[in-house]
mmCIF file of C-alpha atoms in Angstrom:
data_model
loop_
_atom_site.group_PDB
_atom_site.id
_atom_site.type_symbol
_atom_site.label_atom_id
_atom_site.label_comp_id
_atom_site.label_asym_id
_atom_site.label_seq_id
_atom_site.Cartn_x
_atom_site.Cartn_y
_atom_site.Cartn_z
ATOM 1 C CA ARG A 1 -128.559 176.603 -62.862
ATOM 2 C CA HIS A 2 -131.461 177.723 -60.678
ATOM 3 C CA PRO A 3 -131.232 175.689 -57.492
ATOM 4 C CA LEU A 4 -133.138 178.245 -55.442
ATOM 5 C CA ALA A 5 -136.034 178.284 -57.892
ATOM 6 C CA THR A 6 -136.160 174.496 -57.933
ATOM 7 C CA PHE A 7 -136.188 174.408 -54.158
ATOM 8 C CA PHE A 8 -139.011 176.911 -53.875
ATOM 9 C CA HIS A 9 -140.994 175.238 -56.619
ATOM 10 C CA LEU A 10 -141.225 172.108 -54.534
ATOM 11 C CA PHE A 11 -141.068 173.696 -51.080
ATOM 12 C CA PHE A 12 -144.482 175.398 -51.003
ATOM 13 C CA ARG A 13 -146.360 172.521 -52.597
ATOM 14 C CA VAL A 14 -144.836 169.830 -50.442
ATOM 15 C CA SER A 15 -145.197 171.829 -47.230
ATOM 16 C CA ALA A 16 -148.867 172.427 -48.002
ATOM 17 C CA ILE A 17 -149.415 168.694 -48.406
ATOM 18 C CA VAL A 18 -147.364 167.830 -45.335
ATOM 19 C CA THR A 19 -149.171 170.407 -43.223
ATOM 20 C CA TYR A 20 -152.519 169.084 -44.368
ATOM 21 C CA LEU A 21 -151.581 165.526 -43.447
ATOM 22 C CA PHE A 22 -149.997 166.292 -40.105
ATOM 23 C CA CYS A 23 -151.942 169.328 -38.951
ATOM 24 C CA ASP A 24 -153.070 167.548 -35.815
ATOM 25 C CA TRP A 25 -149.488 167.272 -34.629
ATOM 26 C CA PHE A 26 -148.655 170.929 -35.208
ATOM 27 C CA SER A 27 -151.578 172.635 -33.620
ATOM 28 C CA ASN A 28 -154.996 171.974 -32.183
ATOM 29 C CA SER A 29 -156.533 174.907 -33.913
ATOM 30 C CA PHE A 30 -158.386 174.301 -37.147
ATOM 31 C CA VAL A 31 -158.116 177.952 -38.078
ATOM 32 C CA ALA A 32 -154.334 178.100 -37.833
ATOM 33 C CA CYS A 33 -153.953 175.044 -40.054
ATOM 34 C CA PHE A 34 -156.492 176.343 -42.563
ATOM 35 C CA VAL A 35 -154.818 179.738 -42.858
ATOM 36 C CA THR A 36 -151.323 178.249 -43.046
ATOM 37 C CA ILE A 37 -152.222 175.782 -45.774
ATOM 38 C CA LEU A 38 -154.124 178.442 -47.683
ATOM 39 C CA LEU A 39 -151.196 180.851 -47.543
ATOM 40 C CA LEU A 40 -148.786 178.102 -48.625
ATOM 41 C CA LEU A 41 -151.042 177.229 -51.549
ATOM 42 C CA SER A 42 -151.306 180.875 -52.592
ATOM 43 C CA PHE A 43 -147.559 181.442 -52.413
ATOM 44 C CA ASP A 44 -147.052 178.248 -54.361
ATOM 45 C CA PHE A 45 -149.493 179.355 -57.042
ATOM 46 C CA TRP A 46 -147.834 182.748 -57.406
ATOM 47 C CA SER A 47 -144.274 181.452 -57.415
ATOM 48 C CA VAL A 48 -144.939 178.654 -59.876
ATOM 49 C CA LYS A 49 -146.905 180.907 -62.184
ATOM 50 C CA ASN A 50 -144.592 183.917 -62.104
ATOM 51 C CA VAL A 51 -141.134 182.684 -61.194
ATOM 52 C CA THR A 52 -140.291 179.008 -61.450
ATOM 53 C CA GLY A 53 -142.092 178.508 -64.751
ATOM 54 C CA ARG A 54 -140.014 181.072 -66.553
ATOM 55 C CA LEU A 55 -136.763 180.239 -64.798
ATOM 56 C CA LEU A 56 -136.897 176.468 -65.078
ATOM 57 C CA VAL A 57 -138.653 175.815 -68.385
ATOM 58 C CA GLY A 58 -139.032 179.235 -70.010
ATOM 59 C CA LEU A 59 -142.815 179.164 -70.153
ATOM 60 C CA ARG A 60 -145.254 181.775 -68.938
ATOM 61 C CA TRP A 61 -148.970 182.438 -69.088
ATOM 62 C CA TRP A 62 -151.159 185.299 -67.987
ATOM 63 C CA ASN A 63 -154.378 187.093 -68.572
ATOM 64 C CA GLN A 64 -154.575 190.530 -70.002
ATOM 65 C CA ILE A 65 -157.466 192.866 -70.602
ATOM 66 C CA ASP A 66 -157.292 195.098 -73.628
ATOM 67 C CA GLU A 67 -158.899 198.464 -74.283
ATOM 68 C CA ASP A 68 -162.344 197.069 -75.033
ATOM 69 C CA GLY A 69 -162.471 195.196 -71.773
ATOM 70 C CA LYS A 70 -162.063 191.832 -73.487
ATOM 71 C CA SER A 71 -159.888 189.386 -71.659
ATOM 72 C CA HIS A 72 -157.185 187.430 -73.424
ATOM 73 C CA TRP A 73 -155.226 184.527 -72.058
ATOM 74 C CA VAL A 74 -151.666 184.738 -73.348
ATOM 75 C CA PHE A 75 -149.291 181.784 -73.357
ATOM 76 C CA GLU A 76 -145.633 182.482 -73.907
ATOM 77 C CA ALA A 77 -142.844 180.010 -74.606
ATOM 78 C CA LYS A 78 -139.174 180.877 -74.798
ATOM 79 C CA ARG A 79 -137.220 179.183 -77.491
ATOM 80 C CA VAL A 80 -134.248 177.550 -75.787
ATOM 81 C CA PRO A 81 -131.306 177.136 -78.161
ATOM 82 C CA THR A 82 -129.388 174.510 -76.159
ATOM 83 C CA ILE A 83 -130.583 171.854 -73.805
ATOM 84 C CA ALA A 84 -127.974 171.232 -71.100
ATOM 85 C CA ALA A 85 -128.148 168.316 -68.737
ATOM 86 C CA SER A 86 -128.887 170.543 -65.754
ATOM 87 C CA THR A 87 -131.803 172.258 -67.445
ATOM 88 C CA GLU A 88 -133.229 168.883 -68.403
ATOM 89 C CA ALA A 89 -133.111 167.732 -64.802
ATOM 90 C CA GLU A 90 -134.735 170.977 -63.680
ATOM 91 C CA ALA A 91 -137.421 170.656 -66.314
ATOM 92 C CA ARG A 92 -138.114 167.116 -65.196
ATOM 93 C CA ILE A 93 -138.431 168.195 -61.559
ATOM 94 C CA PHE A 94 -140.687 171.045 -62.627
ATOM 95 C CA TRP A 95 -143.119 168.862 -64.546
ATOM 96 C CA LEU A 96 -143.134 166.082 -61.951
ATOM 97 C CA GLY A 97 -143.927 168.546 -59.190
ATOM 98 C CA LEU A 98 -146.565 170.177 -61.351
ATOM 99 C CA ILE A 99 -148.370 166.941 -62.145
ATOM 100 C CA ILE A 100 -148.090 164.913 -58.944
ATOM 101 C CA CYS A 101 -149.411 167.508 -56.501
ATOM 102 C CA PRO A 102 -152.860 168.082 -58.058
ATOM 103 C CA VAL A 103 -153.267 164.314 -58.142
ATOM 104 C CA ILE A 104 -152.521 164.156 -54.425
ATOM 105 C CA TRP A 105 -154.989 166.947 -53.701
ATOM 106 C CA THR A 106 -157.652 165.105 -55.702
ATOM 107 C CA MET A 107 -157.063 162.058 -53.534
ATOM 108 C CA PHE A 108 -157.465 164.277 -50.474
ATOM 109 C CA PHE A 109 -160.743 165.513 -51.938
ATOM 110 C CA PHE A 110 -162.175 162.016 -52.089
ATOM 111 C CA SER A 111 -160.856 161.032 -48.687
ATOM 112 C CA THR A 112 -162.368 164.156 -47.133
ATOM 113 C CA LEU A 113 -165.669 163.590 -48.868
ATOM 114 C CA PHE A 114 -165.979 159.975 -47.820
ATOM 115 C CA SER A 115 -164.782 160.448 -44.282
ATOM 116 C CA LEU A 116 -167.234 163.353 -43.950
ATOM 117 C CA LYS A 117 -164.710 165.823 -42.564
ATOM 118 C CA LEU A 118 -166.483 168.477 -44.507
ATOM 119 C CA LYS A 119 -164.915 171.515 -42.900
ATOM 120 C CA TRP A 120 -161.709 170.747 -44.791
ATOM 121 C CA LEU A 121 -163.537 170.504 -48.099
ATOM 122 C CA ALA A 122 -163.276 174.207 -48.895
ATOM 123 C CA LEU A 123 -159.523 174.076 -48.437
ATOM 124 C CA VAL A 124 -159.084 170.957 -50.554
ATOM 125 C CA ILE A 125 -161.179 172.447 -53.339
ATOM 126 C CA ALA A 126 -159.092 175.626 -53.213
ATOM 127 C CA GLY A 127 -155.927 173.526 -53.400
ATOM 128 C CA ILE A 128 -157.156 171.525 -56.358
ATOM 129 C CA SER A 129 -158.265 174.585 -58.304
ATOM 130 C CA LEU A 130 -155.039 176.537 -57.724
ATOM 131 C CA GLN A 131 -152.723 173.691 -58.651
ATOM 132 C CA THR A 132 -154.801 172.489 -61.585
ATOM 133 C CA ALA A 133 -154.888 176.033 -62.943
ATOM 134 C CA ASN A 134 -151.096 176.127 -63.054
ATOM 135 C CA LEU A 135 -150.940 172.664 -64.577
ATOM 136 C CA TYR A 136 -153.432 173.591 -67.270
ATOM 137 C CA GLY A 137 -151.711 176.881 -68.037
ATOM 138 C CA TYR A 138 -148.297 175.322 -68.459
ATOM 139 C CA ILE A 139 -149.543 172.409 -70.527
ATOM 140 C CA HIS A 140 -151.219 174.940 -72.793
ATOM 141 C CA CYS A 141 -147.937 176.858 -73.092
ATOM 142 C CA LYS A 142 -145.986 173.715 -73.843
ATOM 143 C CA LEU A 143 -148.407 172.401 -76.439
ATOM 144 C CA GLY A 144 -148.692 175.842 -77.949
ATOM 145 C CA GLY A 145 -144.919 176.109 -78.299
ATOM 146 C CA GLN A 146 -144.670 172.769 -80.018
ATOM 147 C CA LYS A 147 -147.563 173.499 -82.338
ATOM 148 C CA ALA A 148 -146.070 176.852 -83.345
ATOM 149 C CA ILE A 149 -142.661 175.312 -84.028
ATOM 150 C CA SER A 150 -144.162 172.647 -86.273
ATOM 151 C CA ARG A 151 -146.199 175.369 -87.996
ATOM 152 C CA ALA A 152 -143.041 177.392 -88.607
ATOM 153 C CA THR A 153 -141.106 174.478 -90.076
ATOM 154 C CA SER A 154 -143.977 173.497 -92.339
ATOM 155 C CA ARG A 155 -144.155 177.091 -93.490
ATOM 156 C CA LEU A 156 -140.458 177.239 -94.391
ATOM 157 C CA PHE A 157 -140.520 173.998 -96.307
ATOM 158 C CA GLY A 158 -144.132 173.963 -97.327
ATOM 159 C CA THR A 159 -146.413 175.524 -99.861
ATOM 160 C CA THR A 160 -145.877 178.786 -101.685
ATOM 161 C CA ASP A 161 -149.222 180.498 -101.179
ATOM 162 C CA ILE A 162 -148.479 181.785 -97.719
ATOM 163 C CA PRO A 163 -150.975 184.301 -96.375
ATOM 164 C CA LYS A 164 -149.259 187.390 -94.987
ATOM 165 C CA ARG A 165 -151.058 187.193 -91.644
ATOM 166 C CA GLN A 166 -149.256 184.108 -90.387
ATOM 167 C CA SER A 167 -145.766 185.592 -90.230
ATOM 168 C CA ARG A 168 -146.894 187.933 -87.446
ATOM 169 C CA SER A 169 -147.449 185.151 -84.915
ATOM 170 C CA ILE A 170 -143.715 185.001 -84.216
ATOM 171 C CA SER A 171 -142.850 188.233 -82.472
ATOM 172 C CA GLU A 172 -139.603 190.055 -82.985
ATOM 173 C CA ASP A 173 -138.005 189.360 -79.659
ATOM 174 C CA GLY A 174 -137.433 185.660 -79.995
ATOM 175 C CA THR A 175 -140.431 184.496 -78.021
ATOM 176 C CA GLU A 176 -143.618 183.113 -79.417
ATOM 177 C CA GLU A 177 -147.010 184.312 -78.409
ATOM 178 C CA HIS A 178 -149.673 181.814 -79.108
ATOM 179 C CA GLY A 179 -153.231 181.189 -78.401
ATOM 180 C CA LYS A 180 -154.923 184.526 -77.866
ATOM 181 C CA THR A 181 -158.183 182.926 -77.078
ATOM 182 C CA GLY A 182 -161.302 184.989 -77.238
ATOM 183 C CA THR A 183 -163.445 186.531 -74.602
ATOM 184 C CA ARG A 184 -164.130 184.479 -71.519
ATOM 185 C CA PHE B 1 -156.639 189.614 -112.023
ATOM 186 C CA PRO B 2 -153.980 187.190 -113.252
ATOM 187 C CA GLY B 3 -151.388 189.910 -113.900
ATOM 188 C CA LEU B 4 -151.653 191.303 -110.387
ATOM 189 C CA ALA B 5 -151.497 187.825 -108.864
ATOM 190 C CA ASP B 6 -148.118 187.173 -110.465
ATOM 191 C CA VAL B 7 -146.744 190.469 -109.153
ATOM 192 C CA SER B 8 -147.915 189.956 -105.589
ATOM 193 C CA ILE B 9 -146.635 186.383 -105.163
ATOM 194 C CA SER B 10 -143.157 187.108 -106.461
ATOM 195 C CA GLN B 11 -142.859 190.075 -104.105
ATOM 196 C CA ASP B 12 -144.259 188.212 -101.105
ATOM 197 C CA ILE B 13 -141.958 185.238 -100.751
ATOM 198 C CA PRO B 14 -138.527 186.943 -100.462
ATOM 199 C CA VAL B 15 -139.928 189.470 -97.979
ATOM 200 C CA GLU B 16 -141.352 186.769 -95.734
ATOM 201 C CA GLY B 17 -138.212 184.659 -96.013
ATOM 202 C CA GLU B 18 -136.073 187.501 -94.671
ATOM 203 C CA ILE B 19 -138.434 188.338 -91.855
ATOM 204 C CA THR B 20 -138.965 184.868 -90.418
ATOM 205 C CA VAL B 21 -135.526 183.289 -90.519
ATOM 206 C CA PRO B 22 -133.367 185.930 -88.729
ATOM 207 C CA VAL B 23 -135.977 186.284 -85.970
ATOM 208 C CA GLY B 24 -135.455 182.640 -85.014
ATOM 209 C CA SER B 25 -131.733 183.080 -84.567
ATOM 210 C CA GLN B 26 -131.899 186.211 -82.433
ATOM 211 C CA SER B 27 -130.407 185.600 -79.033
ATOM 212 C CA PRO B 28 -132.841 185.508 -76.137
ATOM 213 C CA ASP B 29 -130.819 188.167 -74.338
ATOM 214 C CA GLU B 30 -132.335 190.866 -76.499
ATOM 215 C CA ASP B 31 -135.690 189.871 -75.095
ATOM 216 C CA TYR B 32 -137.386 192.890 -73.622
ATOM 217 C CA SER B 33 -140.447 191.078 -72.369
ATOM 218 C CA THR B 34 -140.845 190.142 -68.753
ATOM 219 C CA LEU B 35 -139.772 186.558 -69.316
ATOM 220 C CA ASP B 36 -136.283 187.210 -67.972
ATOM 221 C CA GLU B 37 -136.712 189.867 -65.331
ATOM 222 C CA PRO B 38 -135.204 189.266 -61.893
ATOM 223 C CA VAL B 39 -137.503 187.856 -59.262
ATOM 224 C CA LYS B 40 -137.375 190.899 -57.038
ATOM 225 C CA ASP B 41 -138.819 193.010 -59.864
ATOM 226 C CA THR B 42 -141.741 190.648 -60.191
ATOM 227 C CA ILE B 43 -142.483 190.730 -56.463
ATOM 228 C CA MET B 44 -142.249 194.515 -56.210
ATOM 229 C CA ARG B 45 -144.394 195.022 -59.282
ATOM 230 C CA ASP B 46 -147.153 192.827 -57.931
ATOM 231 C CA LEU B 47 -146.995 194.340 -54.457
ATOM 232 C CA LYS B 48 -147.274 197.831 -55.875
ATOM 233 C CA ALA B 49 -150.256 196.791 -57.965
ATOM 234 C CA VAL B 50 -152.002 195.412 -54.899
ATOM 235 C CA GLY B 51 -151.264 198.562 -52.901
ATOM 236 C CA LYS B 52 -152.556 200.792 -55.667
ATOM 237 C CA LYS B 53 -155.819 198.911 -55.714
ATOM 238 C CA PHE B 54 -156.302 199.303 -51.973
ATOM 239 C CA VAL B 55 -155.878 203.038 -52.379
ATOM 240 C CA HIS B 56 -158.387 203.055 -55.217
ATOM 241 C CA VAL B 57 -160.987 201.391 -53.062
ATOM 242 C CA MET B 58 -160.640 203.956 -50.314
ATOM 243 C CA TYR B 59 -160.999 206.823 -52.796
ATOM 244 C CA PRO B 60 -163.205 205.435 -55.546
ATOM 245 C CA ARG B 61 -162.415 207.403 -58.635
ATOM 246 C CA LYS B 62 -163.508 206.239 -62.006
ATOM 247 C CA SER B 63 -160.288 204.662 -63.174
ATOM 248 C CA SER B 64 -159.652 201.553 -65.160
ATOM 249 C CA ALA B 65 -156.549 200.492 -63.221
ATOM 250 C CA LEU B 66 -158.562 198.344 -60.853
ATOM 251 C CA LEU B 67 -160.295 196.670 -63.705
ATOM 252 C CA ARG B 68 -157.367 196.297 -66.068
ATOM 253 C CA ASP B 69 -154.809 194.394 -63.978
ATOM 254 C CA TRP B 70 -156.920 192.284 -61.733
ATOM 255 C CA ASP B 71 -155.388 190.184 -59.003
ATOM 256 C CA LEU B 72 -156.902 188.214 -56.176
ATOM 257 C CA TRP B 73 -154.281 188.801 -53.477
ATOM 258 C CA GLY B 74 -156.193 191.665 -51.889
ATOM 259 C CA PRO B 75 -159.446 189.704 -51.632
ATOM 260 C CA LEU B 76 -157.550 186.762 -50.143
ATOM 261 C CA VAL B 77 -155.889 188.878 -47.456
ATOM 262 C CA LEU B 78 -159.126 190.710 -46.653
ATOM 263 C CA CYS B 79 -161.155 187.515 -46.541
ATOM 264 C CA VAL B 80 -158.682 185.798 -44.234
ATOM 265 C CA SER B 81 -158.416 188.761 -41.870
ATOM 266 C CA LEU B 82 -162.187 189.237 -41.760
ATOM 267 C CA ALA B 83 -162.740 185.547 -41.084
ATOM 268 C CA LEU B 84 -160.064 185.580 -38.378
ATOM 269 C CA MET B 85 -161.627 188.562 -36.657
ATOM 270 C CA LEU B 86 -165.092 187.073 -36.878
ATOM 271 C CA GLN B 87 -164.366 183.963 -34.963
ATOM 272 C CA GLY B 88 -164.729 183.455 -31.255
ATOM 273 C CA GLY B 89 -161.209 183.865 -30.084
ATOM 274 C CA SER B 90 -160.946 180.876 -27.759
ATOM 275 C CA ALA B 91 -157.997 178.748 -28.807
ATOM 276 C CA ASP B 92 -156.972 175.256 -27.772
ATOM 277 C CA SER B 93 -160.043 173.324 -28.732
ATOM 278 C CA LYS B 94 -160.703 171.281 -31.804
ATOM 279 C CA ASP B 95 -163.890 173.038 -32.826
ATOM 280 C CA ASP B 96 -163.040 176.569 -31.776
ATOM 281 C CA GLY B 97 -165.252 178.368 -34.263
ATOM 282 C CA GLY B 98 -163.873 176.055 -36.936
ATOM 283 C CA PRO B 99 -167.067 175.834 -38.935
ATOM 284 C CA GLN B 100 -167.595 179.548 -38.476
ATOM 285 C CA PHE B 101 -164.277 180.359 -40.104
ATOM 286 C CA ALA B 102 -164.893 178.194 -43.140
ATOM 287 C CA GLU B 103 -168.441 179.554 -43.328
ATOM 288 C CA VAL B 104 -167.256 183.131 -43.695
ATOM 289 C CA PHE B 105 -164.825 182.053 -46.354
ATOM 290 C CA VAL B 106 -167.432 180.155 -48.323
ATOM 291 C CA ILE B 107 -169.987 182.941 -48.019
ATOM 292 C CA ILE B 108 -167.601 185.563 -49.333
ATOM 293 C CA TRP B 109 -166.180 183.584 -52.220
ATOM 294 C CA PHE B 110 -169.350 181.783 -53.219
ATOM 295 C CA GLY B 111 -171.315 185.010 -52.957
ATOM 296 C CA ALA B 112 -168.800 186.825 -55.156
ATOM 297 C CA VAL B 113 -168.920 184.029 -57.742
ATOM 298 C CA VAL B 114 -172.728 184.112 -57.830
ATOM 299 C CA ILE B 115 -172.796 187.878 -58.279
ATOM 300 C CA THR B 116 -170.289 187.603 -61.096
ATOM 301 C CA LEU B 117 -172.326 184.906 -62.812
ATOM 302 C CA ASN B 118 -175.403 187.057 -62.402
ATOM 303 C CA SER B 119 -173.814 190.087 -63.973
ATOM 304 C CA LYS B 120 -172.414 188.027 -66.827
ATOM 305 C CA LEU B 121 -175.779 186.427 -67.497
ATOM 306 C CA LEU B 122 -177.344 189.866 -67.601
ATOM 307 C CA GLY B 123 -175.016 190.717 -70.432
ATOM 308 C CA GLY B 124 -172.198 192.501 -68.662
ATOM 309 C CA THR B 125 -168.948 193.194 -70.462
ATOM 310 C CA ILE B 126 -166.703 192.683 -67.491
ATOM 311 C CA SER B 127 -164.728 189.482 -67.232
ATOM 312 C CA PHE B 128 -165.109 186.868 -64.518
ATOM 313 C CA PHE B 129 -161.914 187.535 -62.608
ATOM 314 C CA GLN B 130 -162.180 191.301 -62.894
ATOM 315 C CA SER B 131 -165.529 191.197 -61.168
ATOM 316 C CA LEU B 132 -164.215 188.898 -58.438
ATOM 317 C CA CYS B 133 -161.301 191.274 -57.982
ATOM 318 C CA VAL B 134 -163.508 194.338 -57.567
ATOM 319 C CA LEU B 135 -165.948 192.644 -55.199
ATOM 320 C CA GLY B 136 -163.115 191.283 -53.105
ATOM 321 C CA TYR B 137 -161.242 194.576 -52.830
ATOM 322 C CA CYS B 138 -164.414 196.437 -51.875
ATOM 323 C CA VAL B 139 -164.659 194.313 -48.730
ATOM 324 C CA LEU B 140 -161.916 196.564 -47.339
ATOM 325 C CA PRO B 141 -164.263 199.127 -45.685
ATOM 326 C CA LEU B 142 -166.146 196.315 -43.974
ATOM 327 C CA THR B 143 -162.898 194.830 -42.684
ATOM 328 C CA VAL B 144 -162.066 198.223 -41.206
ATOM 329 C CA ALA B 145 -165.545 198.273 -39.657
ATOM 330 C CA MET B 146 -164.907 194.851 -38.124
ATOM 331 C CA LEU B 147 -161.688 196.114 -36.595
ATOM 332 C CA VAL B 148 -163.457 199.110 -35.129
ATOM 333 C CA CYS B 149 -166.259 196.904 -33.787
ATOM 334 C CA ARG B 150 -163.829 194.626 -32.028
ATOM 335 C CA LEU B 151 -162.129 197.586 -30.415
ATOM 336 C CA VAL B 152 -165.472 199.049 -29.328
ATOM 337 C CA LEU B 153 -166.501 195.692 -27.897
ATOM 338 C CA LEU B 154 -163.369 195.642 -25.773
ATOM 339 C CA ALA B 155 -164.756 198.676 -24.002
ATOM 340 C CA GLY B 156 -168.143 197.118 -23.319
ATOM 341 C CA ALA B 157 -171.208 195.566 -24.899
ATOM 342 C CA GLY B 158 -174.038 197.865 -23.899
ATOM 343 C CA THR B 159 -176.510 199.921 -25.861
ATOM 344 C CA VAL B 160 -174.105 202.776 -26.543
ATOM 345 C CA SER B 161 -171.552 200.448 -28.041
ATOM 346 C CA PHE B 162 -174.274 198.889 -30.157
ATOM 347 C CA ILE B 163 -175.299 202.272 -31.527
ATOM 348 C CA ILE B 164 -171.698 203.156 -32.309
ATOM 349 C CA ARG B 165 -171.196 199.829 -34.046
ATOM 350 C CA LEU B 166 -174.408 200.246 -35.971
ATOM 351 C CA ILE B 167 -173.362 203.630 -37.285
ATOM 352 C CA VAL B 168 -169.865 202.494 -38.208
ATOM 353 C CA VAL B 169 -171.006 199.305 -39.909
ATOM 354 C CA GLY B 170 -173.776 201.140 -41.727
ATOM 355 C CA ALA B 171 -171.391 203.769 -43.050
ATOM 356 C CA MET B 172 -168.832 201.218 -44.192
ATOM 357 C CA PHE B 173 -171.545 199.103 -45.800
ATOM 358 C CA GLY B 174 -172.665 202.115 -47.795
ATOM 359 C CA TRP B 175 -169.061 202.850 -48.782
ATOM 360 C CA SER B 176 -168.440 199.270 -49.937
ATOM 361 C CA THR B 177 -171.598 199.154 -51.981
ATOM 362 C CA LEU B 178 -170.955 202.520 -53.576
ATOM 363 C CA ALA B 179 -167.333 201.674 -54.377
ATOM 364 C CA SER B 180 -168.144 198.383 -56.039
ATOM 365 C CA THR B 181 -171.140 199.806 -57.863
ATOM 366 C CA ALA B 182 -168.982 202.606 -59.233
ATOM 367 C CA PHE B 183 -166.756 200.018 -60.862
ATOM 368 C CA LEU B 184 -169.246 197.377 -61.842
ATOM 369 C CA ALA B 185 -172.366 199.200 -62.907
ATOM 370 C CA ASP B 186 -170.667 200.819 -65.879
ATOM 371 C CA SER B 187 -170.225 197.532 -67.578
ATOM 372 C CA GLN B 188 -173.956 196.941 -67.727
ATOM 373 C CA PRO B 189 -176.569 198.272 -70.132
ATOM 374 C CA PRO B 190 -178.454 201.129 -68.436
ATOM 375 C CA ASN B 191 -181.788 199.408 -67.952
ATOM 376 C CA ARG B 192 -180.150 196.525 -66.093
ATOM 377 C CA LYS B 193 -178.176 198.482 -63.547
ATOM 378 C CA ALA B 194 -180.619 197.901 -60.691
ATOM 379 C CA LEU B 195 -180.642 194.175 -61.362
ATOM 380 C CA VAL B 196 -176.876 194.103 -60.925
ATOM 381 C CA VAL B 197 -176.682 196.444 -57.947
ATOM 382 C CA TYR B 198 -179.247 194.546 -55.879
ATOM 383 C CA PRO B 199 -177.199 191.330 -55.416
ATOM 384 C CA ILE B 200 -174.127 193.403 -54.552
ATOM 385 C CA PHE B 201 -176.229 195.241 -51.973
ATOM 386 C CA LEU B 202 -177.397 191.910 -50.562
ATOM 387 C CA PHE B 203 -173.867 190.488 -50.481
ATOM 388 C CA TYR B 204 -172.426 193.355 -48.470
ATOM 389 C CA PHE B 205 -175.558 193.413 -46.317
ATOM 390 C CA VAL B 206 -174.980 189.795 -45.284
ATOM 391 C CA ILE B 207 -171.359 190.524 -44.430
ATOM 392 C CA SER B 208 -172.353 193.631 -42.465
ATOM 393 C CA TRP B 209 -174.957 191.587 -40.626
ATOM 394 C CA MET B 210 -172.321 189.042 -39.621
ATOM 395 C CA ILE B 211 -170.122 191.876 -38.393
ATOM 396 C CA LEU B 212 -172.861 193.641 -36.482
ATOM 397 C CA THR B 213 -174.188 190.551 -34.727
ATOM 398 C CA PHE B 214 -170.745 189.407 -33.642
ATOM 399 C CA THR B 215 -170.399 189.099 -29.894
ATOM 400 C CA PRO B 216 -167.300 187.616 -28.324
ATOM 401 C CA GLN B 217 -167.712 184.821 -25.784
#
């Protein structure tokens, strides 16, 4: 259903890795490779966080600052009524891409460290942090969605002394907001 | 209060049953959150936010827009352009200012992280990423200074050009420090303001020093 989103989800990540591996073939200049890979990683971070997550699996996470200046991390999961075969394939591609790439960048980290090509270390660390941040955010969304669903079912079939507060965690527009963690 | 307890429980359960069950079966199309907006809207919204912040840096008014929706795109763009302008300019060799480029990057980001940690340890109320956002955006005047310096150096590298560069860099350094202090100092208790301003001063001083002492090969 979203072939373009699937393509872009993988395109930026894979091109960043490919450029890092074959930068010597493309250009002699360290700076050009560094800037290219950094821009690819940034575009990948933005597109996975803001676009492909919500289009492919219906999850989203962000940070918002309220009036007091306290920061909240919000994790949102859309409740999908049907699971078609195409969305399952897309979801599988999404999660595979999300998990494999940070692992590859971690391997690059160790290879850079041990081969003492330290000028690439900053880039590899940036890559690891950006991709791991997305991975962590989406895992939190996914686990949060599952936990809230099991909480809702246990509430419907469970005990009778339900505190009034809990019914507010499911918002009126069909999505679930979970996990307003405290100040960071 | 046994009588009141009976009343409240019997009124609670039907009300909660009606609220929770229909919400689950509402179609996702009535969703008014940003989960389903078209991609172009997302891009334009973020671009406008970045542009608004650049304008805020150039005319530092006391507004909470910079602090509320932080983003790190501006600092990334500024850092990359500053680092690009600060390196030698001779292409086609494997170590053409390579270490210099990564050095500028590391200095800017590591310096910003240390300042943020410092202000948080001193009891500041601002969050980690907000502070990084403000410090990064306030590098804009210094990037402009770097551009001006490179243009001045095209004309020559004598004493006059040095004096011009000194004045420009000094003015932009003052602007950067004032802009970031205007945003960051408010989040500190009043007797700690100097302790927070000093590292910011030092940070922009180091960047200004790198700009001022830049001479092309």
